[in-house]
Coordinates of C-alpha atoms in Angstrom, one line a residue:
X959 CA -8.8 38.8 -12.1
X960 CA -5.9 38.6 -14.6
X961 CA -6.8 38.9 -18.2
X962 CA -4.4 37.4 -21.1
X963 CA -5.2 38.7 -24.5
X964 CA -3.6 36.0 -27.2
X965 CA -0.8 34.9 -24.8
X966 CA 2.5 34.7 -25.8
X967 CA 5.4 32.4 -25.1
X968 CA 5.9 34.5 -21.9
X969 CA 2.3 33.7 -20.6
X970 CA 3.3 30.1 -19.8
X971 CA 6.1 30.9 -17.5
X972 CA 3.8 33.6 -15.6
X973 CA 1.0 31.1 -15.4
X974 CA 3.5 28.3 -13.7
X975 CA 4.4 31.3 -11.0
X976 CA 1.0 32.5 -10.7
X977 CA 0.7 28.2 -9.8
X978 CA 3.9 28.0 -7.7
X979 CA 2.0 31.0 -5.4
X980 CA -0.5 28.5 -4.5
X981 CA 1.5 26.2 -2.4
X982 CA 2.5 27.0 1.1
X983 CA 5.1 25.3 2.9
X984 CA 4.4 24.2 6.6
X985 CA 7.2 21.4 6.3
X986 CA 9.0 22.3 9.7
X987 CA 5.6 22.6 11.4
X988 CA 4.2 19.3 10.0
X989 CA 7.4 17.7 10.8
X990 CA 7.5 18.4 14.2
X991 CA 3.8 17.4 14.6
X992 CA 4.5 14.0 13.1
X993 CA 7.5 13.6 15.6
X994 CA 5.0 14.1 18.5
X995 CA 2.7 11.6 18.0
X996 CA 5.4 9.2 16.7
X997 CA 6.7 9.6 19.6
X998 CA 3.9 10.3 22.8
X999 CA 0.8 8.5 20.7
X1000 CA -2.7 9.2 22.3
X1001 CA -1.0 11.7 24.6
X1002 CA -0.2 14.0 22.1
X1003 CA -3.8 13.5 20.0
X1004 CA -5.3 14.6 22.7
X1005 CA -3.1 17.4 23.2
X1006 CA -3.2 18.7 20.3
X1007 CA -6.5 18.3 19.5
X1008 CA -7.2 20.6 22.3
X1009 CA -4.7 23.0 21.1
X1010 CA -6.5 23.1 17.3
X1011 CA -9.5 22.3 18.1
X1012 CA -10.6 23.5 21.3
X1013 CA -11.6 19.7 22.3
X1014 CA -10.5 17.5 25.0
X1015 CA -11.0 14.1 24.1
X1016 CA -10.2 12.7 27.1
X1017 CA -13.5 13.9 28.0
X1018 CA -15.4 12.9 24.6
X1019 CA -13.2 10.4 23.7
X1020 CA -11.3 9.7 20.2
X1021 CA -13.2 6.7 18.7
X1022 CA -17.1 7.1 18.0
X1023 CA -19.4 4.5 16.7
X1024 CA -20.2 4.5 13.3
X1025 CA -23.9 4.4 13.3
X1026 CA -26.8 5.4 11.8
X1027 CA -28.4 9.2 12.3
X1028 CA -31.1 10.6 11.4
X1029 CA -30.7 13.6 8.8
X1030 CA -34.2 13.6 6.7
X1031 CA -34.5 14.1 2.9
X1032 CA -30.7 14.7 2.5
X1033 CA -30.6 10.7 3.5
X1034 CA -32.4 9.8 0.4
X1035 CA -29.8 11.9 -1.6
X1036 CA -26.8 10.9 -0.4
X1037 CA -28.1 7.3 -0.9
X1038 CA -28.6 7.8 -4.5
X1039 CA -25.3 9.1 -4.7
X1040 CA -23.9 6.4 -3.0
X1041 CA -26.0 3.6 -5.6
X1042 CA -24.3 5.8 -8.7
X1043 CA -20.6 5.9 -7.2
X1044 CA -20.7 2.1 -6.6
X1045 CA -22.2 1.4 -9.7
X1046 CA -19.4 3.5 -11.8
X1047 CA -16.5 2.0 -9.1
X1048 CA -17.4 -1.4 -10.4
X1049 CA -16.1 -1.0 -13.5
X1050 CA -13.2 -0.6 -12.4
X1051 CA -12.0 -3.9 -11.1
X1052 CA -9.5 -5.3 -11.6
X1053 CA -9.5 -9.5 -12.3
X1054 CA -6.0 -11.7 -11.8
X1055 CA -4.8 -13.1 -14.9
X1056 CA -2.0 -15.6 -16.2
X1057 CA -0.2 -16.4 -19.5
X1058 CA 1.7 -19.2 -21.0
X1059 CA 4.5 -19.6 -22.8
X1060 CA 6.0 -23.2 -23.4
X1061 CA 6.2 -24.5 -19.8
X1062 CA 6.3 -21.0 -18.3
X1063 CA 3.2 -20.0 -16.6
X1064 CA 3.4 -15.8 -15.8
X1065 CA 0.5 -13.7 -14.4
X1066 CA -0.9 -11.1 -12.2
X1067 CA -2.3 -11.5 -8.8
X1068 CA -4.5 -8.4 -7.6
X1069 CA -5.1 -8.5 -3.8
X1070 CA -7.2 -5.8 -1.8
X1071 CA -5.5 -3.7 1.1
X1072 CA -5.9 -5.1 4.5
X1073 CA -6.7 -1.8 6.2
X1074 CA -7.0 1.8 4.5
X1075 CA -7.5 5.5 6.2
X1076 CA -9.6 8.1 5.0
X1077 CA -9.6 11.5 6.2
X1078 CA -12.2 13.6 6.0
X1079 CA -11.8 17.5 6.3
X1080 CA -14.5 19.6 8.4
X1081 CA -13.6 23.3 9.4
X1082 CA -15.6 25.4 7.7
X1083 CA -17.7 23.2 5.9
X1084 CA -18.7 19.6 6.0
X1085 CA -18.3 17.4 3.1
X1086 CA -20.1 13.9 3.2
X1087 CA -19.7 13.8 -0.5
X1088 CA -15.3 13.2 0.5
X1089 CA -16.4 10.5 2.5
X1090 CA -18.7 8.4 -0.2
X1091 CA -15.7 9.4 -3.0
X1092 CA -13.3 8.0 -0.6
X1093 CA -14.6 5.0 1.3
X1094 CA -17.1 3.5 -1.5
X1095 CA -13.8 2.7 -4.1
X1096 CA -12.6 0.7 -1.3
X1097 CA -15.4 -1.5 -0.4
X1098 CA -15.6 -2.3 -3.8
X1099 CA -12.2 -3.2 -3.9
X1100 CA -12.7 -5.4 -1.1
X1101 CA -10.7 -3.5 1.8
X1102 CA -11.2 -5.9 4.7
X1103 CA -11.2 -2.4 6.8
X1104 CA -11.6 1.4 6.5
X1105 CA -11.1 3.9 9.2
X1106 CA -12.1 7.5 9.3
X1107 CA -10.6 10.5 10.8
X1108 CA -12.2 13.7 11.0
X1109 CA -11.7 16.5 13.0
X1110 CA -14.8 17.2 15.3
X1111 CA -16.7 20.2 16.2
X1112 CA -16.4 22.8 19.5
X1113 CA -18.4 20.2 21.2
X1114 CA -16.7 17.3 20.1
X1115 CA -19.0 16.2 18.0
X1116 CA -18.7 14.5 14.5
X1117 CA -21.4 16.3 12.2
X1118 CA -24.7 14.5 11.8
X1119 CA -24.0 14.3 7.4
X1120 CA -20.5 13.1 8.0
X1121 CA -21.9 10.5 9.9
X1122 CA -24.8 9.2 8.0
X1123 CA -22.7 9.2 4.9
X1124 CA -20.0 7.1 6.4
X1125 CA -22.6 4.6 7.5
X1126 CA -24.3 4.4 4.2
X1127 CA -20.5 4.4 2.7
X1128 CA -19.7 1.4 5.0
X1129 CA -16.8 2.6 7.2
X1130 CA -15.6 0.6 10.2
X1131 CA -14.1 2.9 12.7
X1132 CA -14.3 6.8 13.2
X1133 CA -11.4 8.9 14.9
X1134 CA -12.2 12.5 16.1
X1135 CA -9.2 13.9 15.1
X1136 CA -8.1 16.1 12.2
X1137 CA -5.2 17.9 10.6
X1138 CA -1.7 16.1 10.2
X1139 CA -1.8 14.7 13.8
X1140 CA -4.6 12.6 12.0
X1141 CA -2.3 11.9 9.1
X1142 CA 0.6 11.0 11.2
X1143 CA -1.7 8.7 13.8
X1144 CA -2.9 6.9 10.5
X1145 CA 0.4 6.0 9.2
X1146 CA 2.2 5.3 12.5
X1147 CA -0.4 3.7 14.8
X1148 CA -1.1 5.1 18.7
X1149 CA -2.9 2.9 21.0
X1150 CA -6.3 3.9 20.2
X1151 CA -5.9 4.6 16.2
X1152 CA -4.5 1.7 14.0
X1153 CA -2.0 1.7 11.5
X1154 CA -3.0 1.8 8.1
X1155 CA -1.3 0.4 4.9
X1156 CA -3.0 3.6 2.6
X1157 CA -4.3 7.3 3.4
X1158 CA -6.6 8.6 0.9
X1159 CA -8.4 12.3 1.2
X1160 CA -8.3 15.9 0.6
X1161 CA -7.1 18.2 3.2
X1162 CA -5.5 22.1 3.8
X1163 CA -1.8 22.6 3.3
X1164 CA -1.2 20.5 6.9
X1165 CA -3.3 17.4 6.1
X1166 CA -1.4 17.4 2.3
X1167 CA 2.3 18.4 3.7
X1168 CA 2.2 15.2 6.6
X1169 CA 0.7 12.8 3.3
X1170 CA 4.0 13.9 1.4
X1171 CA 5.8 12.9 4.9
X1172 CA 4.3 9.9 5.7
X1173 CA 4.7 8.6 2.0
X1174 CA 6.9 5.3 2.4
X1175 CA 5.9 4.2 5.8
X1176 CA 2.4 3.5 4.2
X1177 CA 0.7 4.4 0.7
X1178 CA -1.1 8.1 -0.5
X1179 CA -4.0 8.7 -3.0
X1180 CA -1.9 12.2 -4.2
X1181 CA -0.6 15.3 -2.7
X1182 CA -3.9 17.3 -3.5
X1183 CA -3.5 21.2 -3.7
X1184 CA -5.9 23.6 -4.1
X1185 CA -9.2 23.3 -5.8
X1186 CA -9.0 24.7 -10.1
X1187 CA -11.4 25.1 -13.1
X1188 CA -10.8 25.0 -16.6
X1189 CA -13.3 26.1 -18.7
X1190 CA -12.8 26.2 -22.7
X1191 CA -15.7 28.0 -24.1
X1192 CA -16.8 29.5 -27.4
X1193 CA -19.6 32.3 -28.4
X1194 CA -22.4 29.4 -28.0
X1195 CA -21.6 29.2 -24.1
X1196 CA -23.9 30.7 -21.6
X1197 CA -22.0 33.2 -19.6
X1198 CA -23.7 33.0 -16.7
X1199 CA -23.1 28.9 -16.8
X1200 CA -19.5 29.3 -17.0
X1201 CA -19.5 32.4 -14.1
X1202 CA -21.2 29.9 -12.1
X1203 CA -18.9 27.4 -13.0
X1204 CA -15.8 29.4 -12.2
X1205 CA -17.4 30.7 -8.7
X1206 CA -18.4 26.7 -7.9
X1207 CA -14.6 26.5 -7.2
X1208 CA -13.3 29.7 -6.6
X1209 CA -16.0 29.3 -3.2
X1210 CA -13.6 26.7 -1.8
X1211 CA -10.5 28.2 -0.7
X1212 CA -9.1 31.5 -1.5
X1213 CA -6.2 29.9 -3.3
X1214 CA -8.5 28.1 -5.1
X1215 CA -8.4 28.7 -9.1
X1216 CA -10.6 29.6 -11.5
X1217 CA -9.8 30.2 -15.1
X1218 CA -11.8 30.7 -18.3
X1219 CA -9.7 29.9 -21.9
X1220 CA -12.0 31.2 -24.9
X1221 CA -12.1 32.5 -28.4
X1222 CA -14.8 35.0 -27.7
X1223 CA -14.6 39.0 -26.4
X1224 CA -18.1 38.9 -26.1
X1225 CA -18.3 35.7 -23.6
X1226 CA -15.2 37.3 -21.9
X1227 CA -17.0 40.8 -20.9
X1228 CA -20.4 39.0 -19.8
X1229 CA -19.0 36.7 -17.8
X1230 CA -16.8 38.8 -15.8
X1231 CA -20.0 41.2 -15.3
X1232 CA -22.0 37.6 -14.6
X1233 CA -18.8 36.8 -12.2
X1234 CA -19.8 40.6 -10.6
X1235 CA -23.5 39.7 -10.1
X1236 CA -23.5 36.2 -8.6
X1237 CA -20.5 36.7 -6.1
X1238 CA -23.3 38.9 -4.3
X1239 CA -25.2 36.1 -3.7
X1240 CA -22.8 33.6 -2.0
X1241 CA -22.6 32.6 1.4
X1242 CA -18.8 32.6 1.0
X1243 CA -18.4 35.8 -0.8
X1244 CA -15.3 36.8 0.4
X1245 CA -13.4 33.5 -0.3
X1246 CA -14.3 33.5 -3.8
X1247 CA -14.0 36.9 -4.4
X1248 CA -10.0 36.5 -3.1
X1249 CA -9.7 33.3 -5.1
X1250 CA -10.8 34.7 -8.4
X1251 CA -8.4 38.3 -7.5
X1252 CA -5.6 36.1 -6.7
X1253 CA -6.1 32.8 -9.4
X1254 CA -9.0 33.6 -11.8
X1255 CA -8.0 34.5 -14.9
X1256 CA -9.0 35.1 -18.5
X1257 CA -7.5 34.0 -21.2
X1258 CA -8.5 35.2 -25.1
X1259 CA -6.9 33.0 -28.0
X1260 CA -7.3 33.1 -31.4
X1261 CA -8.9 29.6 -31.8
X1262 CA -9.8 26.2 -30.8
X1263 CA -6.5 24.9 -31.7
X1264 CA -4.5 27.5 -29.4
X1265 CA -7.0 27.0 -26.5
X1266 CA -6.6 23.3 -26.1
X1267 CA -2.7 23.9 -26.2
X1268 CA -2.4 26.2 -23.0
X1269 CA -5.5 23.6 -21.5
X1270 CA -3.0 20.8 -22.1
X1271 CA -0.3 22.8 -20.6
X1272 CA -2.6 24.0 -17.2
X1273 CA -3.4 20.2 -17.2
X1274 CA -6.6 21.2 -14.6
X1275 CA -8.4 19.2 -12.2
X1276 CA -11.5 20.1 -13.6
X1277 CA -12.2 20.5 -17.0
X1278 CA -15.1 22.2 -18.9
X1279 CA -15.9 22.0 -22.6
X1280 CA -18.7 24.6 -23.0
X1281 CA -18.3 24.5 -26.9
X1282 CA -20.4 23.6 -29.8
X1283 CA -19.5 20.3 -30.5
X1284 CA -17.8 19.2 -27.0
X1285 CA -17.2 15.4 -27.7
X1286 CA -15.5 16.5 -30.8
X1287 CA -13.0 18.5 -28.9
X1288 CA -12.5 16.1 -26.4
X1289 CA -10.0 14.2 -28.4
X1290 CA -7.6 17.2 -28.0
X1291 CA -7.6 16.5 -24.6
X1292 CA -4.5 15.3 -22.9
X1293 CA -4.1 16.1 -19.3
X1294 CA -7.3 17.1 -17.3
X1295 CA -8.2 15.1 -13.8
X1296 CA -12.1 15.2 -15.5
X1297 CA -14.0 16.5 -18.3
X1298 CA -17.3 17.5 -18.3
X1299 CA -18.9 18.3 -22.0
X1300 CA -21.4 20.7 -22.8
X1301 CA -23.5 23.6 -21.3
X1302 CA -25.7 21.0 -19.2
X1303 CA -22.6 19.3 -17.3
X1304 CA -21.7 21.2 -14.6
X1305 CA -18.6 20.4 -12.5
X1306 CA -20.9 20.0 -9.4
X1307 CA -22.5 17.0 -10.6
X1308 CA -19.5 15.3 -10.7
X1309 CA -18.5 16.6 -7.0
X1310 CA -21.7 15.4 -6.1
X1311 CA -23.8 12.6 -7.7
X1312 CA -23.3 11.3 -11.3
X1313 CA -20.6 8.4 -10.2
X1314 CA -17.1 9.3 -11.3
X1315 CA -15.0 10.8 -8.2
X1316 CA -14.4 13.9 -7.3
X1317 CA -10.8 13.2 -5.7
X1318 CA -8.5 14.3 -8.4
X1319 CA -5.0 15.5 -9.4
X1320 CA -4.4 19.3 -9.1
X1321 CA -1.6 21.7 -9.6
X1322 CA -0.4 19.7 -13.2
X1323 CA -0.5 16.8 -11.8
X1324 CA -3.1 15.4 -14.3
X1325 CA 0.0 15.1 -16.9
X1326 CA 1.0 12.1 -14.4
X1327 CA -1.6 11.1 -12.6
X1328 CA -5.3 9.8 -12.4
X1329 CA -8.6 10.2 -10.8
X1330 CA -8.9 8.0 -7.1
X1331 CA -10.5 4.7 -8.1
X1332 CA -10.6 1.3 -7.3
X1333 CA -7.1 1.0 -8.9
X1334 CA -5.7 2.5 -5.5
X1335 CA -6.8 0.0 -2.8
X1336 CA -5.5 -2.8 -5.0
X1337 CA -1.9 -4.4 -5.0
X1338 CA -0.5 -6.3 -8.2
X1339 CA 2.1 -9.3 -7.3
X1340 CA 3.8 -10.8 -10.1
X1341 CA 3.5 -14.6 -10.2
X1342 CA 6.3 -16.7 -12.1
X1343 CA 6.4 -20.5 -12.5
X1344 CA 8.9 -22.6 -15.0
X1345 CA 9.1 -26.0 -15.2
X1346 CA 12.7 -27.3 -15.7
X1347 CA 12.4 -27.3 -19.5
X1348 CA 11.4 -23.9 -19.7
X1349 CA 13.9 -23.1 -17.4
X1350 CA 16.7 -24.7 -19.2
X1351 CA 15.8 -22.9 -22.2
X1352 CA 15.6 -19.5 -20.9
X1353 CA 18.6 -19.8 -18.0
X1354 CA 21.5 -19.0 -20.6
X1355 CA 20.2 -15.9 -21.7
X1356 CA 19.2 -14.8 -18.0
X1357 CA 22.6 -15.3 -16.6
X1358 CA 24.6 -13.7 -19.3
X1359 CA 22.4 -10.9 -18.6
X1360 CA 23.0 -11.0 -15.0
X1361 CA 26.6 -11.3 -16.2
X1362 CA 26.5 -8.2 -18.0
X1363 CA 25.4 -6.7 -15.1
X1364 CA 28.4 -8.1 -13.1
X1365 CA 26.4 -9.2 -10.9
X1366 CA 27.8 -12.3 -9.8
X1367 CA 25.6 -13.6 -7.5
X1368 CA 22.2 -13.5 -9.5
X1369 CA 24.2 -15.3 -12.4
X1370 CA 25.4 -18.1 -10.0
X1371 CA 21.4 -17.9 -8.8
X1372 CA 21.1 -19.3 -12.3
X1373 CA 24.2 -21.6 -13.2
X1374 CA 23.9 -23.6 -10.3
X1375 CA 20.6 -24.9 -11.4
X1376 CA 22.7 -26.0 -15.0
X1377 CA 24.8 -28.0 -13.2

């Protein structure tokens, strides 16, 4: 793990290297996927879900019915996840509006997508809690459909969780394919899998690269890289909270980062030896342990004031204020994908249950961009109507703009109506 004692001005360019090591390009590769099932459909799903997978789906076919399963207690849970997603997601609709202005009537139409995609990783771990982030912002939108594609296991089946949650989440169709033959299928359409106007979801380097590709024949969430932490602490943090904070993410992908900004030596020493301890007790040891060798990192300032400079700069996905007086400190804040505040808000229970979605911008993205919500399965059309006076009052000043702009056409657009 890299350690930074007071960081200079040189830190900042190391840190955006450290970042940049983090991305892998598989552009070619993507590419050429993409080109195959633009251009043999089915016939190259199926193909190269058996090369990938290890699946014909000619035998277990592409499409399975989203039904109900059976999973026990864990239904209950995800339920109650589900209840506090919508009931967050709700507040984020958005309602048409208009304005007037002296015989000029001007407003705002907002109109749910048609059909959306949602992809859902699997590999070595399932995660029903992408599907509810995913698919539960767009019912409340008042998507008229959502498909699912997820890669399936050796036996061509979709796991029991992934399919319980997207029945509880409310998804129409499920494709068993996965990667960015999933991604290109989605955007382009094949005979079995229909073309979407939006693909939301996380994914590896593949599913992310083909999103970036397919951007323009139909609509992303975000170009999502890999997982990060932020956690700003002080001498009243618990340091085996914030170990168990960074290792929460550092579990997911060994380029995953995790990275602890504080103004305390103390917290810095017991939290790498609470780091030592509780990587012996994970299930995916050696991941983390890569991810925090590779991208963890400790970084000692001098105060508040310096720490929330370089947490603006990282702009993380996930951010943790594990000081005294949190909500205080929060006002600092200018780029994070989401802030949890205090000693008793773990990242998890965002990933998992409190409402707000997990789905967020990485890699500095947060300086641009937002959480998934609601606000992505919506269009806004502008609407325009003048009556004549209104029009004759305005039109001068429109077509000597359009004038201006030599733009002969648009001015005539406006003349002839003078005439």
């Amino acid at each position: 793990m890299k350690i930074y004692n007071q960081p200079d001005e040189s830190f900042y360019k190391e840190f955006e290297e450290r970042r940049a090591g983090s991305k892998r390009d598989v552009t070619s590769i993507v590419e050429g996927i993409i080109d195959d099932v633009r251009q043999n459909s089915d016939e190259a799903l199926l193909r190269l879900t058996q090369k990938f997978d290890g699946v014909d789906l000619s035998v277990v076919g592409i499409e399975t019915e989203c039904k109900p399963v059976d999973i026990g207690e864990l239904d209950g849970v995800i339920r109650r996840a589900a209840t506090n997603i919508k009931e967050f997601h709700e507040k984020e609709i958005e309602q048409s509006w208009q304005m007037e202005r002296e015989g000029l009537k001007l407003g705002v139409k907002i109109t749910p997508m048609e059909r959306v995609g949602v992809y859902v990783p699997g590999g070595s771990a399932s995660l029903p809690s992408s599907v509810l982030m995913n698919v539960i912002p767009a019912k409340v939108a008042g998507v008229k459909e959502i498909i699912m594609c997820t890669p399936p296991d050796k036996n061509g089946n979709i796991p029991e969780v992934i399919m319980q949650a997207a029945y509880i989440a409310g998804v129409d169709r499920i494709f068993k394919i996965g990667g960015a033959q999933a991604v290109a299928a989605m955007a382009y359409g094949t005979e079995s899998v229909p073309q979407v106007d939006k693909i939301t979801g996380p994914g590896n380097a593949f599913v992310a690269t083909a999103k970036r590709c397919v951007f323009g024949k139909c609509g992303i969430d975000m170009i999502a890289g890999p997982s990060e932490i932020l956690i700003v602490a002080d001498d009243t943090a618990n340091p085996a909270y914030v170990a168990a904070d960074m290792l929460s993410q550092a579990e997911h992908d060994p380029m995953a980062a995790s990275v602890l900004i504080t103004t305390s030596k103390k917290l810095a020493e017991e939290t790498q030896k609470q780091l030592e301890i509780q990587l012996d007790e994970l299930s995916r040891k050696e991941i983390a342990e890569k991810s925090l060798e590779d991208y963890g990192a400790i970084i000692l300032v001098k105060d508040m004031s310096q720490a929330m400079e370089i947490c603006n700069f990282i702009a993380a996905e996930h951010l943790e204020l594990c000081v005294e007086n949190p909500e205080e400190l929060l006002n600092e804040v200018k780029n994070a994908g989401a802030v949890f505040l205090g000693n008793y808000s773990p990242e998890p229970m965002g990933d998992y249950y409190c409402g707000t979605n997990h789905i967020l911008p990485t890699g500095g993205s947060a300086k641009f961009s937002s959480p998934l919500g609601v606000w992505d399965f919506l269009k806004r059309t502008s609407v325009i109507n003048y009556n004549k006076d209104a029009f004759m009052r305005d039109a001068l000043d429109a077509a000597d703009f359009a004038a201006s702009e030599k733009l002969t056409a648009h001015e005539n657009s406006i003349r002839i109506r003078l005439k």
